[in-house]
Amino acid sequence: MNNIIIIRYAELYLKGKNRGFFEKLLMENIRKCLKGIDCKIMFGRSRYEVYDYTDEAEILFRLQKVFGIHSVSVAQKCRADIDEICKTVQQYYISGTFKVCTNRADKMYPLTSVEVSAKAGGAILEAHPKLKVDVHDPQTIINIDIREDGFAYIFKDKIACAGGMPVGSAGKGLLLLSGGLDSPVAGYMMAKRGLKLNAIHFHSYPYTSEKAKQKVIDLAEILSEYTGSIDLTCIPFTKIQEEIHKCCSSNYMITIVRRFMMRIAEKVAKLDNCGCLINGESLGQVASQTLQSITVTNDIVKTMPIFRPCIGMDKQEIIDIALKIKTYDTSILPYEDCCTVFLPDSPVTKPTIKRAEYEEKRLGDFDKLIAEAIDNREIIHIEKF
Ligand code: ATP
Ligand code: MG
C-alpha cells in the first residue's frame, strides 16, 4: 500500500480542443515547483499523481501555490478489490461520526457505489465499534475513488489550492513592482490568470537606499513562489527625476514621473517579449490614481494593454490578499520608494494630457535620458524553487 498525492486541476476542464496544451504546461509547472524534491509525477485521465516521495509536507506546501491546481489530496492507493479496500479504510484515523462516499469511474466494477460504501462503512464499524455513521453531517468523509486502471484511491480531505490558470498559458506581462502593498498583489492576480511575470522597478539611488531595492527583490522572490522565475529589471531613475524636478511645475511632478515610468516600461516590455503591463493602481486611492491621472499616464502606452487588477478593490481587500500571499510583512517595511523623492505639497488631482505634454516640452530631448536609463538597467534573475 502506498501514499500518493492526487492533484486536481481547476478551470482547465472548461477548455475544449486545446486542453492538452494547458495540461502539458501545468505538468511542466508542477515539475518546476517540485524541483529538488525526491518524487515521481505522472498524468492520466485529467489529473496528476505524485508518488515515491518522502517529504510529503514540503510537496503539499509547494503544490498549494501552483496556479491551475484546484485541490490536492493525500490518498492511499490499493487494488480495487473490495477486501483490499475494506482493509485500507480500517486503518484510517476517524473520530466521532463518519460517512463513506464512493465514486466509480470504472462502470464495469462488480459492485455499485452504494454497495462499496456500505461494505467499507461496515468494515470501519467492525474495526472501531464506537464510531457512528452520519450521512447528513459527518465529522469525517472517507472518499473511495475506483478508477479504470484497476486501482482504488482512498482519501479524507481535499486541500484547496491556488486555482486559476497555469502560469504561462496567457503569455507574459511586465509588472511595475514598487515596494508597496498593491503591486505585488496585482502581480499575483495576473499570474493567477495565467500570465508569466517579469518585473520592472525604478529606483532613485542615492535618494533611495540599497535596502529599498532589496525589499523589492524580496517581494519578487515571494511572488516567484507562485509564478516561477521572474526577471526583475532595475532602472536607475534618479537623473530623470532630477531633470523633471528642475524643469517642470512641481504639482505635475508625479504625473510626469508616472508618464516616464510608462515610457520606459513599454520599451522594456518589448525587449522582454511581454505583451502587457501590470500595475497596482486602485481608483481614487491617491492623487496619481484619479480617473484623470490614470487617463494622462495611460495615454503614453499605445502598443499594449495595461492591466490593473486592483482597480476596483478597497485597501483592506488588497491587504487581505497581501496577508494571504505573505507579501504583507515585507511591503510594510518603512523603506522609501522613488515616488517619495521630490514629492510636491499639492500634486494635481485632475491633470490633463495637454498640460503634461506642455510640461514635458521643457525637458528638451528626453529620449536620450530614457535610452540612457534603459542602457544602465540591471537585470536580476529571481527563482525561489
Ligand atoms: P504600491 O503599493 O504598489 O506601491 P501605491 O499605492 O504606493 O502602490 P503608487 O505609488 O501611486 O501607489 O503607485 C502606483 C503603481 O505604480 C504601483 O502599484 C506600481 O505598479 C507602480 N509603481 C510605483 N512606484 C514604482 C517603482 N518605484 N517602480 C516600479 N513601479 C512603481
Ligand atoms: Mg508605492
XYZ file of N, CA, C and O and ligand atoms in Angstrom, residues 176-178 180-183 200-202 258 261 279-281 285-286 288-289 315 337-339, ligand 1:
123
model
N 4.969 46.430 -12.979
C 5.652 47.575 -12.372
C 5.635 47.337 -10.868
O 4.589 47.459 -10.221
N 6.774 46.943 -10.347
C 6.847 46.491 -8.958
C 7.515 47.543 -8.084
O 8.701 47.845 -8.229
N 6.720 48.145 -7.201
C 7.280 49.096 -6.238
C 7.487 48.313 -4.946
O 7.302 47.111 -4.911
N 5.575 48.771 -2.405
C 4.335 48.945 -1.649
C 3.514 47.674 -1.539
O 3.971 46.580 -1.862
N 2.267 47.858 -1.093
C 1.379 46.709 -0.885
C 0.686 46.254 -2.163
O 0.407 45.076 -2.349
N 0.402 47.226 -3.025
C -0.531 46.948 -4.120
C 0.085 46.191 -5.290
O -0.535 45.270 -5.829
N 1.281 46.588 -5.695
C 1.810 45.985 -6.931
C 2.126 44.480 -6.800
O 1.870 43.738 -7.750
N 9.586 45.200 -13.350
C 10.471 46.357 -13.528
C 10.350 47.234 -12.293
O 9.248 47.420 -11.765
N 11.490 47.686 -11.810
C 11.491 48.553 -10.630
C 12.346 49.786 -10.900
O 13.452 49.686 -11.429
N 11.821 50.952 -10.529
C 12.549 52.217 -10.695
C 13.116 52.628 -9.343
O 12.366 52.728 -8.370
N 5.235 59.464 -13.553
C 4.437 58.294 -13.960
C 4.524 58.057 -15.465
O 4.601 56.938 -15.946
N 7.767 56.528 -16.295
C 7.768 55.092 -15.926
C 7.098 54.284 -17.033
O 7.575 53.217 -17.417
N 0.054 47.078 -13.296
C 0.418 47.880 -12.126
C -0.611 47.726 -11.015
O -1.620 47.057 -11.180
N -0.310 48.353 -9.868
C -1.140 48.140 -8.677
C -2.086 49.289 -8.400
O -2.484 49.489 -7.256
N -2.450 50.049 -9.438
C -3.317 51.202 -9.197
C -4.716 50.778 -8.750
O -5.259 49.775 -9.215
N -7.291 55.976 -4.943
C -6.520 55.727 -3.719
C -5.640 56.931 -3.352
O -5.560 57.312 -2.195
N -4.945 57.479 -4.329
C -4.118 58.677 -4.121
C -4.265 59.591 -5.338
O -4.891 59.217 -6.325
N -2.418 60.337 -7.751
C -1.982 59.827 -9.058
C -2.889 58.721 -9.577
O -2.630 58.137 -10.619
N -3.953 58.424 -8.838
C -4.830 57.328 -9.264
C -6.284 57.775 -9.432
O -7.206 56.968 -9.332
N -8.588 49.201 -0.062
C -7.269 48.915 0.524
C -7.316 47.640 1.361
O -6.409 46.814 1.306
N 10.168 54.772 -1.330
C 10.067 54.447 -2.754
C 10.497 55.689 -3.545
O 10.500 56.809 -3.019
N 10.854 55.490 -4.808
C 11.306 56.630 -5.606
C 10.230 57.700 -5.745
O 10.528 58.863 -5.952
N 8.949 57.295 -5.614
C 7.869 58.272 -5.767
C 7.835 59.283 -4.625
O 7.185 60.318 -4.720
P 2.125 50.224 -4.377
O 1.551 49.847 -3.060
O 2.079 49.131 -5.365
O 3.458 50.899 -4.244
P 0.846 52.690 -4.225
O -0.463 52.649 -3.594
O 2.012 53.144 -3.414
O 1.144 51.315 -4.928
P 1.643 54.476 -6.272
O 2.870 54.793 -5.550
O 0.766 55.567 -6.804
O 0.649 53.597 -5.472
O 1.992 53.537 -7.477
C 1.016 53.055 -8.358
C 1.630 51.917 -9.149
O 2.748 52.393 -9.921
C 2.225 50.857 -8.256
O 1.255 49.929 -7.852
C 3.256 50.232 -9.146
O 2.665 49.306 -10.040
C 3.772 51.439 -9.927
N 4.977 51.980 -9.262
C 5.064 52.961 -8.350
N 6.345 53.160 -7.971
C 7.097 52.284 -8.667
C 8.507 51.972 -8.723
N 9.374 52.633 -7.982
N 8.906 51.016 -9.559
C 8.018 50.330 -10.302
N 6.714 50.569 -10.292
C 6.232 51.533 -9.492
